[in-house]
PDB file of C-alpha atoms in Angstrom:
ATOM      1  CA  UNK A   1     258.988  69.074 305.110  1.00 41.00           C
ATOM      2  CA  UNK A   2     257.394  66.595 302.986  1.00 48.00           C
ATOM      3  CA  UNK A   3     256.532  63.990 305.161  1.00 45.00           C
ATOM      4  CA  UNK A   4     258.163  61.050 303.613  1.00 45.00           C
ATOM      5  CA  UNK A   5     260.524  58.665 305.385  1.00 42.00           C
ATOM      6  CA  UNK A   6     264.262  59.407 304.832  1.00 44.00           C
ATOM      7  CA  UNK A   7     265.225  55.669 304.033  1.00 47.00           C
ATOM      8  CA  UNK A   8     262.160  54.470 302.258  1.00 46.00           C
ATOM      9  CA  UNK A   9     263.794  51.872 299.822  1.00 45.00           C
ATOM     10  CA  UNK A  10     263.184  51.656 296.095  1.00 45.00           C
ATOM     11  CA  UNK A  11     260.544  49.206 295.242  1.00 44.00           C
ATOM     12  CA  UNK A  12     261.683  46.165 293.114  1.00 45.00           C
ATOM     13  CA  UNK A  13     260.745  46.255 289.592  1.00 45.00           C
ATOM     14  CA  UNK A  14     257.330  44.959 288.769  1.00 44.00           C
ATOM     15  CA  UNK A  15     256.822  41.822 286.612  1.00 45.00           C
ATOM     16  CA  UNK A  16     253.761  42.831 285.067  1.00 44.00           C
ATOM     17  CA  UNK A  17     254.408  46.432 284.126  1.00 46.00           C
ATOM     18  CA  UNK A  18     250.873  47.650 283.078  1.00 45.00           C
ATOM     19  CA  UNK A  19     248.931  46.452 286.239  1.00 41.00           C
ATOM     20  CA  UNK A  20     251.585  46.888 288.769  1.00 46.00           C
ATOM     21  CA  UNK A  21     252.344  50.413 287.709  1.00 47.00           C
ATOM     22  CA  UNK A  22     250.414  52.534 290.017  1.00 47.00           C
ATOM     23  CA  UNK A  23     249.869  49.841 292.809  1.00 48.00           C
ATOM     24  CA  UNK A  24     253.566  49.599 293.210  1.00 45.00           C
ATOM     25  CA  UNK A  25     253.845  53.419 294.238  1.00 49.00           C
ATOM     26  CA  UNK A  26     250.893  52.671 296.746  1.00 48.00           C
ATOM     27  CA  UNK A  27     252.881  49.965 298.299  1.00 44.00           C
ATOM     28  CA  UNK A  28     255.693  52.101 299.115  1.00 43.00           C
ATOM     29  CA  UNK A  29     253.550  54.712 300.579  1.00 47.00           C
ATOM     30  CA  UNK A  30     251.426  52.643 302.648  1.00 47.00           C
ATOM     31  CA  UNK A  31     252.120  53.216 306.323  1.00 42.00           C
ATOM     32  CA  UNK A  32     254.214  56.075 305.722  1.00 43.00           C
ATOM     33  CA  UNK A  33     253.580  59.857 305.692  1.00 47.00           C
ATOM     34  CA  UNK A  34     252.633  61.330 302.408  1.00 50.00           C
ATOM     35  CA  UNK A  35     254.247  63.876 300.005  1.00 40.00           C
ATOM     36  CA  UNK A  36     252.553  66.959 299.829  1.00 44.00           C
ATOM     37  CA  UNK A  37     252.938  70.614 298.071  1.00 44.00           C
ATOM     38  CA  UNK A  38     251.225  73.320 299.527  1.00 39.00           C
ATOM     39  CA  UNK A  39     249.476  75.325 297.206  1.00 44.00           C
ATOM     40  CA  UNK A  40     250.078  79.032 297.511  1.00 43.00           C
ATOM     41  CA  UNK A  41     246.866  80.807 298.625  1.00 44.00           C
ATOM     42  CA  UNK A  42     246.320  84.093 297.272  1.00 43.00           C
ATOM     43  CA  UNK A  43     245.189  86.697 300.082  1.00 42.00           C
ATOM     44  CA  UNK A  44     241.424  87.553 299.552  1.00 42.00           C
ATOM     45  CA  UNK A  45     241.117  90.305 297.257  1.00 42.00           C
ATOM     46  CA  UNK A  46     239.979  93.728 298.939  1.00 42.00           C
ATOM     47  CA  UNK A  47     237.132  95.583 297.494  1.00 42.00           C
ATOM     48  CA  UNK A  48     238.642  98.879 296.185  1.00 43.00           C
ATOM     49  CA  UNK A  49     237.609 101.938 298.109  1.00 43.00           C
ATOM     50  CA  UNK A  50     234.717 103.955 296.542  1.00 43.00           C
ATOM     51  CA  UNK A  51     235.629 107.264 295.816  1.00 42.00           C
ATOM     52  CA  UNK A  52     233.448 110.265 296.717  1.00 41.00           C
ATOM     53  CA  UNK A  53     231.284 111.611 294.059  1.00 44.00           C
ATOM     54  CA  UNK A  54     233.076 115.225 293.838  1.00 42.00           C
ATOM     55  CA  UNK A  55     230.477 116.701 291.340  1.00 46.00           C
ATOM     56  CA  UNK A  56     228.843 119.818 292.802  1.00 44.00           C
ATOM     57  CA  UNK A  57     225.114 119.578 293.823  1.00 45.00           C
ATOM     58  CA  UNK A  58     222.960 121.745 291.444  1.00 45.00           C
ATOM     59  CA  UNK A  59     222.253 125.202 292.797  1.00 44.00           C
ATOM     60  CA  UNK A  60     218.690 125.516 294.435  1.00 44.00           C
ATOM     61  CA  UNK A  61     218.438 128.701 292.236  1.00 44.00           C
ATOM     62  CA  UNK A  62     218.919 126.855 288.737  1.00 42.00           C
ATOM     63  CA  UNK A  63     216.113 126.754 286.493  1.00 43.00           C
ATOM     64  CA  UNK A  64     214.334 123.412 286.461  1.00 45.00           C
ATOM     65  CA  UNK A  65     214.490 123.535 282.521  1.00 41.00           C
ATOM     66  CA  UNK A  66     218.351 123.540 282.466  1.00 42.00           C
ATOM     67  CA  UNK A  67     218.247 120.793 284.988  1.00 46.00           C
ATOM     68  CA  UNK A  68     215.928 118.340 282.728  1.00 46.00           C
ATOM     69  CA  UNK A  69     218.047 119.119 279.535  1.00 48.00           C
ATOM     70  CA  UNK A  70     221.452 118.163 281.165  1.00 49.00           C
ATOM     71  CA  UNK A  71     223.111 115.337 279.190  1.00 50.00           C
ATOM     72  CA  UNK A  72     223.525 112.013 280.554  1.00 52.00           C
ATOM     73  CA  UNK A  73     227.225 110.530 280.844  1.00 48.00           C
ATOM     74  CA  UNK A  74     227.867 108.024 278.194  1.00 49.00           C
ATOM     75  CA  UNK A  75     230.013 105.792 280.768  1.00 45.00           C
ATOM     76  CA  UNK A  76     227.264 103.293 282.035  1.00 46.00           C
ATOM     77  CA  UNK A  77     226.352 102.951 278.184  1.00 43.00           C
ATOM     78  CA  UNK A  78     229.847 101.758 277.212  1.00 43.00           C
ATOM     79  CA  UNK A  79     229.917  99.409 280.303  1.00 45.00           C
ATOM     80  CA  UNK A  80     226.479  97.796 279.233  1.00 42.00           C
ATOM     81  CA  UNK A  81     227.991  97.375 275.753  1.00 44.00           C
ATOM     82  CA  UNK A  82     231.267  95.652 277.050  1.00 43.00           C
ATOM     83  CA  UNK A  83     229.429  93.367 279.337  1.00 44.00           C
ATOM     84  CA  UNK A  84     227.202  92.198 276.621  1.00 47.00           C
ATOM     85  CA  UNK A  85     230.162  91.522 274.349  1.00 54.00           C
ATOM     86  CA  UNK A  86     231.787  89.263 277.058  1.00 55.00           C
ATOM     87  CA  UNK A  87     230.980  85.735 277.071  1.00 59.00           C
ATOM     88  CA  UNK A  88     228.423  84.741 279.891  1.00 70.00           C
ATOM     89  CA  UNK A  89     230.111  83.055 282.782  1.00 71.00           C
ATOM     90  CA  UNK A  90     227.240  80.399 283.347  1.00 79.00           C
ATOM     91  CA  UNK A  91     227.716  79.504 279.640  1.00 82.00           C
ATOM     92  CA  UNK A  92     231.412  78.549 280.240  1.00 81.00           C
ATOM     93  CA  UNK A  93     230.491  76.661 283.385  1.00 83.00           C
ATOM     94  CA  UNK A  94     228.085  74.726 281.310  1.00 87.00           C
ATOM     95  CA  UNK A  95     230.752  73.971 278.434  1.00 84.00           C
ATOM     96  CA  UNK A  96     233.070  72.810 281.136  1.00 86.00           C
ATOM     97  CA  UNK A  97     230.498  70.306 282.694  1.00 88.00           C
ATOM     98  CA  UNK A  98     229.687  69.027 279.222  1.00 88.00           C
ATOM     99  CA  UNK A  99     233.106  68.358 278.486  1.00 88.00           C
ATOM    100  CA  UNK A 100     233.938  66.899 281.620  1.00 90.00           C
ATOM    101  CA  UNK A 101     230.886  64.583 281.610  1.00 92.00           C
ATOM    102  CA  UNK A 102     231.659  63.414 278.268  1.00 89.00           C
ATOM    103  CA  UNK A 103     235.311  62.403 279.345  1.00 89.00           C
ATOM    104  CA  UNK A 104     233.748  60.519 282.218  1.00 92.00           C
ATOM    105  CA  UNK A 105     231.215  58.903 279.681  1.00 92.00           C
ATOM    106  CA  UNK A 106     234.111  57.875 277.391  1.00 90.00           C
ATOM    107  CA  UNK A 107     236.000  56.256 280.205  1.00 90.00           C
ATOM    108  CA  UNK A 108     233.070  54.231 281.134  1.00 91.00           C
ATOM    109  CA  UNK A 109     232.533  53.102 277.558  1.00 91.00           C
ATOM    110  CA  UNK A 110     236.228  52.410 277.176  1.00 91.00           C
ATOM    111  CA  UNK A 111     236.237  50.223 280.435  1.00 89.00           C
ATOM    112  CA  UNK A 112     233.100  48.182 279.545  1.00 88.00           C
ATOM    113  CA  UNK A 113     234.234  47.491 275.756  1.00 87.00           C
ATOM    114  CA  UNK A 114     237.454  45.748 277.106  1.00 81.00           C
ATOM    115  CA  UNK A 115     235.189  43.117 278.177  1.00 81.00           C
ATOM    116  CA  UNK A 116     233.210  42.983 274.832  1.00 84.00           C
ATOM    117  CA  UNK A 117     234.464  40.713 271.920  1.00 83.00           C
ATOM    118  CA  UNK A 118     232.851  43.029 269.507  1.00 87.00           C
ATOM    119  CA  UNK A 119     234.570  46.321 270.715  1.00 88.00           C
ATOM    120  CA  UNK A 120     236.821  47.989 268.432  1.00 90.00           C
ATOM    121  CA  UNK A 121     239.478  49.993 270.392  1.00 87.00           C
ATOM    122  CA  UNK A 122     240.775  51.564 267.397  1.00 89.00           C
ATOM    123  CA  UNK A 123     237.507  52.857 266.130  1.00 91.00           C
ATOM    124  CA  UNK A 124     236.525  54.016 269.565  1.00 90.00           C
ATOM    125  CA  UNK A 125     239.966  56.050 269.945  1.00 90.00           C
ATOM    126  CA  UNK A 126     239.674  57.379 266.141  1.00 90.00           C
ATOM    127  CA  UNK A 127     236.298  58.594 267.014  1.00 88.00           C
ATOM    128  CA  UNK A 128     237.532  60.240 270.217  1.00 87.00           C
ATOM    129  CA  UNK A 129     240.605  61.858 268.123  1.00 88.00           C
ATOM    130  CA  UNK A 130     238.173  63.580 265.730  1.00 87.00           C
ATOM    131  CA  UNK A 131     237.103  65.834 268.755  1.00 80.00           C
ATOM    132  CA  UNK A 132     240.601  66.647 269.395  1.00 73.00           C
ATOM    133  CA  UNK A 133     241.524  69.172 272.152  1.00 80.00           C
ATOM    134  CA  UNK A 134     237.882  69.404 273.282  1.00 83.00           C
ATOM    135  CA  UNK A 135     237.920  65.763 274.535  1.00 86.00           C
ATOM    136  CA  UNK A 136     241.221  65.801 275.963  1.00 93.00           C
ATOM    137  CA  UNK A 137     240.580  68.819 277.784  1.00 93.00           C
ATOM    138  CA  UNK A 138     237.551  67.292 279.442  1.00 93.00           C
ATOM    139  CA  UNK A 139     240.242  64.292 280.566  1.00 95.00           C
ATOM    140  CA  UNK A 140     242.772  66.669 282.006  1.00 96.00           C
ATOM    141  CA  UNK A 141     240.052  68.762 283.696  1.00 95.00           C
ATOM    142  CA  UNK A 142     238.908  65.444 285.427  1.00 95.00           C
ATOM    143  CA  UNK A 143     241.753  63.955 286.356  1.00 97.00           C
ATOM    144  CA  UNK A 144     243.162  67.446 287.729  1.00 96.00           C
ATOM    145  CA  UNK A 145     239.966  67.336 290.051  1.00 95.00           C
ATOM    146  CA  UNK A 146     240.520  65.066 293.310  1.00 95.00           C
ATOM    147  CA  UNK A 147     236.959  65.460 294.202  1.00 94.00           C
ATOM    148  CA  UNK A 148     236.071  61.968 293.136  1.00 93.00           C
ATOM    149  CA  UNK A 149     238.851  60.690 295.503  1.00 93.00           C
ATOM    150  CA  UNK A 150     237.966  62.579 298.339  1.00 93.00           C
ATOM    151  CA  UNK A 151     234.437  61.316 298.565  1.00 92.00           C
ATOM    152  CA  UNK A 152     235.849  57.856 299.253  1.00 89.00           C
ATOM    153  CA  UNK A 153     235.907  56.461 302.670  1.00 87.00           C
ATOM    154  CA  UNK A 154     239.131  57.225 304.792  1.00 81.00           C
ATOM    155  CA  UNK A 155     240.197  53.460 304.675  1.00 81.00           C
ATOM    156  CA  UNK A 156     239.682  52.941 300.943  1.00 80.00           C
ATOM    157  CA  UNK A 157     242.182  50.389 299.655  1.00 75.00           C
ATOM    158  CA  UNK A 158     243.629  50.846 296.118  1.00 73.00           C
ATOM    159  CA  UNK A 159     245.517  47.688 295.533  1.00 73.00           C
ATOM    160  CA  UNK A 160     242.593  45.185 295.837  1.00 73.00           C
ATOM    161  CA  UNK A 161     238.975  45.801 294.895  1.00 79.00           C
ATOM    162  CA  UNK A 162     239.560  49.265 293.571  1.00 85.00           C
ATOM    163  CA  UNK A 163     236.242  51.388 293.946  1.00 88.00           C
ATOM    164  CA  UNK A 164     234.505  52.640 290.781  1.00 90.00           C
ATOM    165  CA  UNK A 165     236.048  56.355 290.795  1.00 91.00           C
ATOM    166  CA  UNK A 166     239.537  54.968 290.915  1.00 92.00           C
ATOM    167  CA  UNK A 167     238.857  52.690 287.921  1.00 92.00           C
ATOM    168  CA  UNK A 168     237.141  55.348 286.070  1.00 94.00           C
ATOM    169  CA  UNK A 169     240.246  57.553 286.570  1.00 95.00           C
ATOM    170  CA  UNK A 170     242.771  54.885 285.462  1.00 95.00           C
ATOM    171  CA  UNK A 171     240.621  54.378 282.277  1.00 95.00           C
ATOM    172  CA  UNK A 172     241.048  58.061 281.541  1.00 96.00           C
ATOM    173  CA  UNK A 173     244.772  57.761 281.865  1.00 97.00           C
ATOM    174  CA  UNK A 174     244.549  54.820 279.403  1.00 96.00           C
ATOM    175  CA  UNK A 175     242.666  57.034 277.096  1.00 95.00           C
ATOM    176  CA  UNK A 176     245.122  59.950 277.149  1.00 96.00           C
ATOM    177  CA  UNK A 177     247.705  57.179 276.526  1.00 96.00           C
ATOM    178  CA  UNK A 178     245.689  55.737 273.422  1.00 95.00           C
ATOM    179  CA  UNK A 179     245.374  59.442 271.882  1.00 94.00           C
ATOM    180  CA  UNK A 180     248.885  60.667 272.889  1.00 95.00           C
ATOM    181  CA  UNK A 181     250.780  59.109 269.615  1.00 94.00           C
ATOM    182  CA  UNK A 182     248.844  61.237 267.259  1.00 92.00           C
ATOM    183  CA  UNK A 183     247.618  64.084 269.576  1.00 92.00           C
ATOM    184  CA  UNK A 184     250.090  66.611 270.927  1.00 94.00           C
ATOM    185  CA  UNK A 185     247.724  67.933 273.511  1.00 94.00           C
ATOM    186  CA  UNK A 186     247.280  64.380 275.086  1.00 95.00           C
ATOM    187  CA  UNK A 187     250.866  64.461 275.719  1.00 96.00           C
ATOM    188  CA  UNK A 188     250.948  67.812 277.274  1.00 96.00           C
ATOM    189  CA  UNK A 189     247.940  66.913 279.463  1.00 97.00           C
ATOM    190  CA  UNK A 190     249.995  63.682 280.722  1.00 97.00           C
ATOM    191  CA  UNK A 191     252.868  65.896 281.381  1.00 97.00           C
ATOM    192  CA  UNK A 192     251.025  68.632 283.346  1.00 97.00           C
ATOM    193  CA  UNK A 193     249.154  65.980 285.389  1.00 97.00           C
ATOM    194  CA  UNK A 194     252.297  64.450 286.230  1.00 97.00           C
ATOM    195  CA  UNK A 195     253.860  67.784 287.372  1.00 97.00           C
ATOM    196  CA  UNK A 196     250.802  69.098 289.115  1.00 95.00           C
ATOM    197  CA  UNK A 197     251.555  69.514 292.789  1.00 94.00           C
ATOM    198  CA  UNK A 198     249.724  67.694 295.514  1.00 93.00           C
ATOM    199  CA  UNK A 199     247.782  69.604 297.940  1.00 92.00           C
ATOM    200  CA  UNK A 200     249.202  68.872 301.442  1.00 90.00           C
ATOM    201  CA  UNK A 201     245.683  69.555 302.930  1.00 92.00           C
ATOM    202  CA  UNK A 202     244.282  66.303 301.527  1.00 93.00           C
ATOM    203  CA  UNK A 203     243.838  63.190 303.252  1.00 91.00           C
ATOM    204  CA  UNK A 204     246.287  60.380 303.284  1.00 89.00           C
ATOM    205  CA  UNK A 205     244.245  58.298 301.210  1.00 88.00           C
ATOM    206  CA  UNK A 206     243.752  60.831 298.578  1.00 92.00           C
ATOM    207  CA  UNK A 207     247.303  61.397 298.394  1.00 92.00           C
ATOM    208  CA  UNK A 208     248.184  57.778 297.861  1.00 90.00           C
ATOM    209  CA  UNK A 209     245.724  57.830 294.879  1.00 92.00           C
ATOM    210  CA  UNK A 210     247.141  60.896 293.327  1.00 95.00           C
ATOM    211  CA  UNK A 211     250.569  59.497 293.680  1.00 95.00           C
ATOM    212  CA  UNK A 212     249.673  56.325 292.103  1.00 94.00           C
ATOM    213  CA  UNK A 213     248.016  58.318 289.095  1.00 96.00           C
ATOM    214  CA  UNK A 214     251.535  60.285 288.718  1.00 97.00           C
ATOM    215  CA  UNK A 215     253.148  56.769 288.639  1.00 97.00           C
ATOM    216  CA  UNK A 216     250.881  55.444 285.906  1.00 97.00           C
ATOM    217  CA  UNK A 217     251.126  58.776 283.800  1.00 98.00           C
ATOM    218  CA  UNK A 218     254.868  58.663 283.750  1.00 98.00           C
ATOM    219  CA  UNK A 219     255.051  55.202 283.084  1.00 98.00           C
ATOM    220  CA  UNK A 220     252.578  55.458 280.015  1.00 97.00           C
ATOM    221  CA  UNK A 221     254.304  58.571 278.790  1.00 98.00           C
ATOM    222  CA  UNK A 222     257.635  56.987 278.437  1.00 98.00           C
ATOM    223  CA  UNK A 223     256.078  54.304 276.064  1.00 97.00           C
ATOM    224  CA  UNK A 224     254.856  57.066 273.810  1.00 97.00           C
ATOM    225  CA  UNK A 225     257.817  59.554 274.149  1.00 97.00           C
ATOM    226  CA  UNK A 226     260.938  58.545 275.616  1.00 97.00           C
ATOM    227  CA  UNK A 227     262.753  61.802 275.741  1.00 96.00           C
ATOM    228  CA  UNK A 228     259.674  64.064 276.896  1.00 97.00           C
ATOM    229  CA  UNK A 229     259.149  61.509 279.949  1.00 97.00           C
ATOM    230  CA  UNK A 230     262.774  61.742 280.947  1.00 97.00           C
ATOM    231  CA  UNK A 231     262.430  65.680 280.727  1.00 97.00           C
ATOM    232  CA  UNK A 232     259.233  65.525 282.575  1.00 97.00           C
ATOM    233  CA  UNK A 233     260.947  63.284 285.292  1.00 97.00           C
ATOM    234  CA  UNK A 234     263.764  65.918 285.708  1.00 96.00           C
ATOM    235  CA  UNK A 235     260.951  68.621 286.138  1.00 96.00           C
ATOM    236  CA  UNK A 236     259.586  67.281 289.332  1.00 96.00           C
ATOM    237  CA  UNK A 237     260.458  69.386 292.113  1.00 91.00           C
ATOM    238  CA  UNK A 238     260.236  67.039 294.840  1.00 90.00           C
ATOM    239  CA  UNK A 239     263.228  64.880 295.507  1.00 91.00           C
ATOM    240  CA  UNK A 240     261.121  61.965 297.581  1.00 90.00           C
ATOM    241  CA  UNK A 241     258.551  61.920 294.671  1.00 93.00           C
ATOM    242  CA  UNK A 242     261.419  61.580 292.199  1.00 94.00           C
ATOM    243  CA  UNK A 243     262.588  58.701 293.994  1.00 93.00           C
ATOM    244  CA  UNK A 244     259.237  56.808 294.146  1.00 93.00           C
ATOM    245  CA  UNK A 245     258.493  57.810 290.375  1.00 96.00           C
ATOM    246  CA  UNK A 246     261.802  56.720 289.191  1.00 96.00           C
ATOM    247  CA  UNK A 247     260.974  53.083 288.812  1.00 96.00           C
ATOM    248  CA  UNK A 248     257.960  54.209 286.786  1.00 97.00           C
ATOM    249  CA  UNK A 249     260.375  56.077 284.323  1.00 97.00           C
ATOM    250  CA  UNK A 250     262.705  53.088 284.125  1.00 97.00           C
ATOM    251  CA  UNK A 251     259.628  50.558 283.472  1.00 97.00           C
ATOM    252  CA  UNK A 252     257.910  52.673 280.860  1.00 97.00           C
ATOM    253  CA  UNK A 253     261.288  52.898 278.858  1.00 97.00           C
ATOM    254  CA  UNK A 254     261.879  49.238 279.024  1.00 97.00           C
ATOM    255  CA  UNK A 255     258.372  48.623 277.984  1.00 96.00           C
ATOM    256  CA  UNK A 256     258.719  51.164 275.186  1.00 96.00           C
ATOM    257  CA  UNK A 257     261.171  48.705 273.845  1.00 96.00           C
ATOM    258  CA  UNK A 258     264.479  50.379 274.830  1.00 96.00           C
ATOM    259  CA  UNK A 259     267.239  48.132 275.464  1.00 96.00           C
ATOM    260  CA  UNK A 260     268.897  47.990 279.093  1.00 96.00           C
ATOM    261  CA  UNK A 261     272.015  50.000 277.591  1.00 96.00           C
ATOM    262  CA  UNK A 262     269.523  52.549 276.013  1.00 96.00           C
ATOM    263  CA  UNK A 263     267.744  52.794 279.427  1.00 96.00           C
ATOM    264  CA  UNK A 264     271.037  53.268 281.403  1.00 95.00           C
ATOM    265  CA  UNK A 265     272.198  56.016 278.984  1.00 95.00           C
ATOM    266  CA  UNK A 266     268.962  58.113 279.261  1.00 95.00           C
ATOM    267  CA  UNK A 267     268.693  57.859 282.889  1.00 94.00           C
ATOM    268  CA  UNK A 268     272.560  57.898 283.969  1.00 93.00           C
ATOM    269  CA  UNK A 269     272.107  61.726 284.688  1.00 90.00           C
ATOM    270  CA  UNK A 270     269.204  61.268 286.872  1.00 88.00           C
TER     271      UNK A 270
END
């Protein structure tokens, strides 16, 4: 069972789409059981059984000289060579941490710049775009990891006085939105994040935050690529989540400039 109430009414369309987007989903979720998908957990890998060494022990009567001149097997040398050719795992972890830290720094700068009269958003976004998929990967990785939300108190409120981690993650979604028109990887990131399942083992407050982010992602995606947003919505595999996010899709299509007739035509089959 997904935990959502069976007769959950659809929330009314918000008057100010941008700021009411994620919050509207959280209002609907307040006081109810939350949607969650159980992530399949693969069983622990069993260590392969060690095979016995079937090589015959040297005969006690064999001369010592013949033992000393026996050739060594070449397999260990080949294994060492292949290990040296593979990229060290530590370097990959350091690179991932660097990308994610850069994403957090960009989100903080973007948020601070909104209140600075000398901040040039276009220039800031253009500089980010020069880094291409690397910066997008950092944003995607940060948003896919709910650790920052898990560290918040259980009674955290998302509608008023949003805590810093929530505001930072909202800014990351805004940056993906700014990059998306000219960066296909940003649109892919928005789609994958909207479709990613929510772990049923997370607390209710974390689930609320993640549902609000999906609402915001779909709302923003509809403004960039209408058909991609509709296709993403149809791929949602949980009916209750689809019910919640339908309003995000319709609001985003309207915000993109689509007429009511166009919105009706694009969503009639949903």
